[in-house]
Amino acid sequence: MSTSGLPVGRETSRSILEATLAESVRDVATVTPEGQPLEQMVDGFASRELTTHIDERGSVFELYDTRWNWHPAPVEFAYCFTIRPGFVKGWNLHTEHEDRYIVLQGELQLVLYDPRPDSPTHGKVSKIVSSEYRRRVITFPRNVWHADFNIGTKDAVVVNLPTQPYNHASPDKYRLPLHTPLIPYQFPPEARGW
């Protein structure tokens, strides 16, 4: 027995527990019990969950249906792109059209920065993860910077249904470097891309 009346060794364990808890930071809630993010997203951002149906043969999920009344602009153009693990595509911004992404494979952290002076989320950075495990169709509003970071271990495959076809003669795409002081967000040092 020690002088405190506790068995020898027990007193040390308790003080280590107290010392480590005193230095720790408790997690804060990030999602509702239903799994919805608590973080306020950039104004104009929209997301719709896509249900994957699985049976012994494989899987199927709907990419887009006008009956959802999800977005007022029709589908006029579509393309597919990939991002390698650890790479970021961005920062980029469009002034004339909106992007509408669907992640088919992989895991992407999508980061948005709202520079619009009249927006209720002016100056806000928002993040959301979309993946093959939680597919959704996502809208990126005009004049919002966004970057796509592959946080997974395999190539991410993404379909984009932008609200207007690509203009090869005059692309509606503006870029900033990945690590820019103009956007208050830092990717991990190991993230690569442009």
Short mmCIF file of C-alpha atoms in Angstrom, two decimals:
data_model
loop_
_atom_site.label_atom_id
_atom_site.label_comp_id
_atom_site.label_asym_id
_atom_site.label_seq_id
_atom_site.Cartn_x
_atom_site.Cartn_y
_atom_site.Cartn_z
CA MET A 1 0.00 0.00 0.00
CA SER A 2 1.14 3.53 -0.75
CA THR A 3 0.71 6.52 1.53
CA SER A 4 -2.48 7.44 -0.32
CA GLY A 5 -4.08 4.12 0.59
CA LEU A 6 -4.08 2.90 -3.05
CA PRO A 7 -2.13 -0.19 -4.09
CA VAL A 8 1.38 0.60 -5.34
CA GLY A 9 1.27 1.32 -9.10
CA ARG A 10 -2.41 2.28 -9.04
CA GLU A 11 -1.63 5.82 -7.93
CA THR A 12 0.81 6.25 -10.85
CA SER A 13 -1.75 4.99 -13.38
CA ARG A 14 -4.37 7.41 -12.14
CA SER A 15 -2.02 10.39 -12.29
CA ILE A 16 -0.97 9.45 -15.84
CA LEU A 17 -4.64 9.27 -16.84
CA GLU A 18 -5.33 12.65 -15.27
CA ALA A 19 -2.21 14.18 -16.81
CA THR A 20 -3.01 12.92 -20.32
CA LEU A 21 -6.66 13.95 -20.11
CA ALA A 22 -5.63 17.40 -18.95
CA GLU A 23 -3.53 17.80 -22.13
CA SER A 24 -6.08 16.29 -24.52
CA VAL A 25 -8.71 17.97 -26.67
CA ARG A 26 -12.17 16.43 -26.72
CA ASP A 27 -13.75 15.82 -30.13
CA VAL A 28 -16.62 18.08 -31.14
CA ALA A 29 -19.69 16.93 -33.04
CA THR A 30 -19.26 17.10 -36.82
CA VAL A 31 -22.38 15.19 -37.96
CA THR A 32 -25.94 14.63 -36.81
CA PRO A 33 -27.04 11.18 -35.58
CA GLU A 34 -28.31 10.64 -39.16
CA GLY A 35 -24.83 11.35 -40.57
CA GLN A 36 -25.54 14.81 -41.98
CA PRO A 37 -22.67 17.34 -41.66
CA LEU A 38 -23.13 20.07 -39.07
CA GLU A 39 -20.76 22.42 -40.92
CA GLN A 40 -22.47 25.21 -42.85
CA MET A 41 -21.62 24.84 -46.52
CA VAL A 42 -20.88 27.65 -48.95
CA ASP A 43 -24.07 29.37 -50.17
CA GLY A 44 -25.31 27.77 -53.39
CA PHE A 45 -23.67 24.40 -52.68
CA ALA A 46 -26.09 21.52 -53.14
CA SER A 47 -25.80 17.80 -52.59
CA ARG A 48 -28.13 14.85 -53.20
CA GLU A 49 -27.43 11.34 -51.93
CA LEU A 50 -27.38 8.60 -54.57
CA THR A 51 -28.61 5.16 -53.53
CA THR A 52 -26.50 2.17 -54.60
CA HIS A 53 -28.40 -1.08 -55.13
CA ILE A 54 -26.29 -4.22 -54.67
CA ASP A 55 -27.01 -7.86 -55.41
CA GLU A 56 -24.97 -10.99 -56.18
CA ARG A 57 -24.26 -9.73 -59.74
CA GLY A 58 -22.90 -6.31 -58.81
CA SER A 59 -24.36 -2.86 -58.26
CA VAL A 60 -26.30 -0.07 -59.95
CA PHE A 61 -27.02 3.55 -59.03
CA GLU A 62 -28.72 6.40 -60.84
CA LEU A 63 -26.48 9.35 -61.75
CA TYR A 64 -29.09 11.95 -62.59
CA ASP A 65 -32.85 12.15 -63.09
CA THR A 66 -34.73 15.31 -64.10
CA ARG A 67 -37.67 14.12 -61.96
CA TRP A 68 -35.54 14.83 -58.86
CA ASN A 69 -35.93 18.57 -59.59
CA TRP A 70 -32.47 18.83 -58.16
CA HIS A 71 -31.01 21.47 -60.48
CA PRO A 72 -32.80 23.83 -62.89
CA ALA A 73 -30.16 23.61 -65.66
CA PRO A 74 -30.46 20.68 -68.08
CA VAL A 75 -27.68 18.18 -68.66
CA GLU A 76 -25.98 19.38 -71.85
CA PHE A 77 -22.44 18.09 -71.45
CA ALA A 78 -20.67 15.38 -69.45
CA TYR A 79 -17.11 14.24 -68.97
CA CYS A 80 -15.13 11.96 -66.70
CA PHE A 81 -11.80 12.66 -64.97
CA THR A 82 -9.47 10.90 -62.54
CA ILE A 83 -7.26 12.04 -59.68
CA ARG A 84 -4.37 9.94 -58.40
CA PRO A 85 -4.00 9.22 -54.65
CA GLY A 86 -2.46 12.14 -52.74
CA PHE A 87 -3.04 14.60 -55.59
CA VAL A 88 -5.22 17.72 -55.66
CA LYS A 89 -6.89 19.29 -58.68
CA GLY A 90 -7.52 22.94 -57.97
CA TRP A 91 -7.82 25.66 -57.02
CA ASN A 92 -10.20 26.52 -59.85
CA LEU A 93 -13.23 28.74 -60.34
CA HIS A 94 -15.86 29.20 -63.06
CA THR A 95 -17.66 32.49 -63.72
CA GLU A 96 -20.16 31.25 -66.33
CA HIS A 97 -21.17 27.76 -65.28
CA GLU A 98 -21.61 25.40 -62.31
CA ASP A 99 -19.95 22.01 -61.90
CA ARG A 100 -22.03 19.00 -60.86
CA TYR A 101 -19.83 16.11 -59.66
CA ILE A 102 -20.51 12.46 -59.00
CA VAL A 103 -17.67 10.37 -57.53
CA LEU A 104 -17.84 6.90 -59.10
CA GLN A 105 -14.74 5.42 -57.45
CA GLY A 106 -12.36 6.49 -54.72
CA GLU A 107 -12.51 9.02 -51.90
CA LEU A 108 -12.39 12.78 -52.47
CA GLN A 109 -12.29 15.65 -50.05
CA LEU A 110 -13.89 18.59 -51.83
CA VAL A 111 -12.85 21.99 -50.50
CA LEU A 112 -14.71 25.20 -51.38
CA TYR A 113 -13.81 28.84 -50.69
CA ASP A 114 -16.42 31.59 -51.13
CA PRO A 115 -14.92 34.94 -52.28
CA ARG A 116 -18.26 36.42 -53.41
CA PRO A 117 -18.66 39.79 -51.64
CA ASP A 118 -22.49 39.65 -51.45
CA SER A 119 -22.70 36.01 -50.34
CA PRO A 120 -23.91 35.14 -46.81
CA THR A 121 -20.93 32.75 -46.62
CA HIS A 122 -18.35 35.27 -47.92
CA GLY A 123 -14.85 34.25 -46.79
CA LYS A 124 -15.98 30.78 -45.65
CA VAL A 125 -14.12 27.55 -46.38
CA SER A 126 -16.28 24.40 -46.56
CA LYS A 127 -15.23 20.76 -46.88
CA ILE A 128 -17.17 17.63 -47.75
CA VAL A 129 -16.10 14.07 -48.51
CA SER A 130 -17.71 12.17 -51.34
CA SER A 131 -16.78 8.61 -52.20
CA GLU A 132 -17.89 5.32 -53.68
CA TYR A 133 -19.13 4.51 -50.16
CA ARG A 134 -21.36 7.59 -50.02
CA ARG A 135 -22.14 8.70 -53.53
CA ARG A 136 -23.91 11.97 -54.15
CA VAL A 137 -24.35 14.49 -56.91
CA ILE A 138 -22.80 17.80 -55.83
CA THR A 139 -23.18 21.32 -57.23
CA PHE A 140 -20.34 23.84 -57.06
CA PRO A 141 -21.75 27.37 -57.54
CA ARG A 142 -20.30 29.95 -59.93
CA ASN A 143 -17.54 32.19 -58.58
CA VAL A 144 -16.59 29.77 -55.78
CA TRP A 145 -13.04 28.40 -55.67
CA HIS A 146 -12.89 24.64 -55.33
CA ALA A 147 -10.25 21.93 -55.11
CA ASP A 148 -10.54 18.14 -55.25
CA PHE A 149 -8.17 16.18 -52.97
CA ASN A 150 -7.87 12.40 -53.39
CA ILE A 151 -7.63 11.17 -49.78
CA GLY A 152 -7.97 7.52 -50.77
CA THR A 153 -5.56 4.79 -51.85
CA LYS A 154 -6.67 4.36 -55.47
CA ASP A 155 -7.47 6.63 -58.39
CA ALA A 156 -10.66 8.62 -57.89
CA VAL A 157 -13.01 8.56 -60.88
CA VAL A 158 -15.42 11.48 -61.20
CA VAL A 159 -18.19 12.35 -63.67
CA ASN A 160 -18.92 16.05 -64.15
CA LEU A 161 -22.21 17.32 -65.61
CA PRO A 162 -21.39 21.05 -65.94
CA THR A 163 -24.26 23.41 -66.71
CA GLN A 164 -22.74 24.32 -70.09
CA PRO A 165 -20.43 22.59 -72.57
CA TYR A 166 -16.69 23.23 -72.40
CA ASN A 167 -15.63 26.21 -74.50
CA HIS A 168 -12.36 25.12 -76.11
CA ALA A 169 -11.69 28.59 -77.59
CA SER A 170 -12.23 30.44 -74.31
CA PRO A 171 -12.30 28.09 -71.29
CA ASP A 172 -14.35 29.24 -68.30
CA LYS A 173 -11.69 28.16 -65.85
CA TYR A 174 -9.54 30.33 -63.58
CA ARG A 175 -6.73 28.84 -61.49
CA LEU A 176 -4.76 29.65 -58.35
CA PRO A 177 -1.76 27.69 -57.05
CA LEU A 178 -2.50 24.90 -54.61
CA HIS A 179 -0.66 26.63 -51.76
CA THR A 180 -1.84 30.24 -52.05
CA PRO A 181 -2.09 32.88 -49.31
CA LEU A 182 -5.27 34.15 -51.04
CA ILE A 183 -7.33 31.20 -49.73
CA PRO A 184 -7.35 30.55 -45.95
CA TYR A 185 -6.86 26.78 -46.26
CA GLN A 186 -3.76 24.62 -46.24
CA PHE A 187 -3.58 21.13 -47.71
CA PRO A 188 -1.22 18.72 -45.95
CA PRO A 189 2.42 19.21 -46.98
CA GLU A 190 2.45 15.85 -48.77
CA ALA A 191 -0.46 16.87 -51.07
CA ARG A 192 0.68 17.43 -54.64
CA GLY A 193 -0.97 18.94 -57.65
CA TRP A 194 -2.12 22.18 -59.28
#
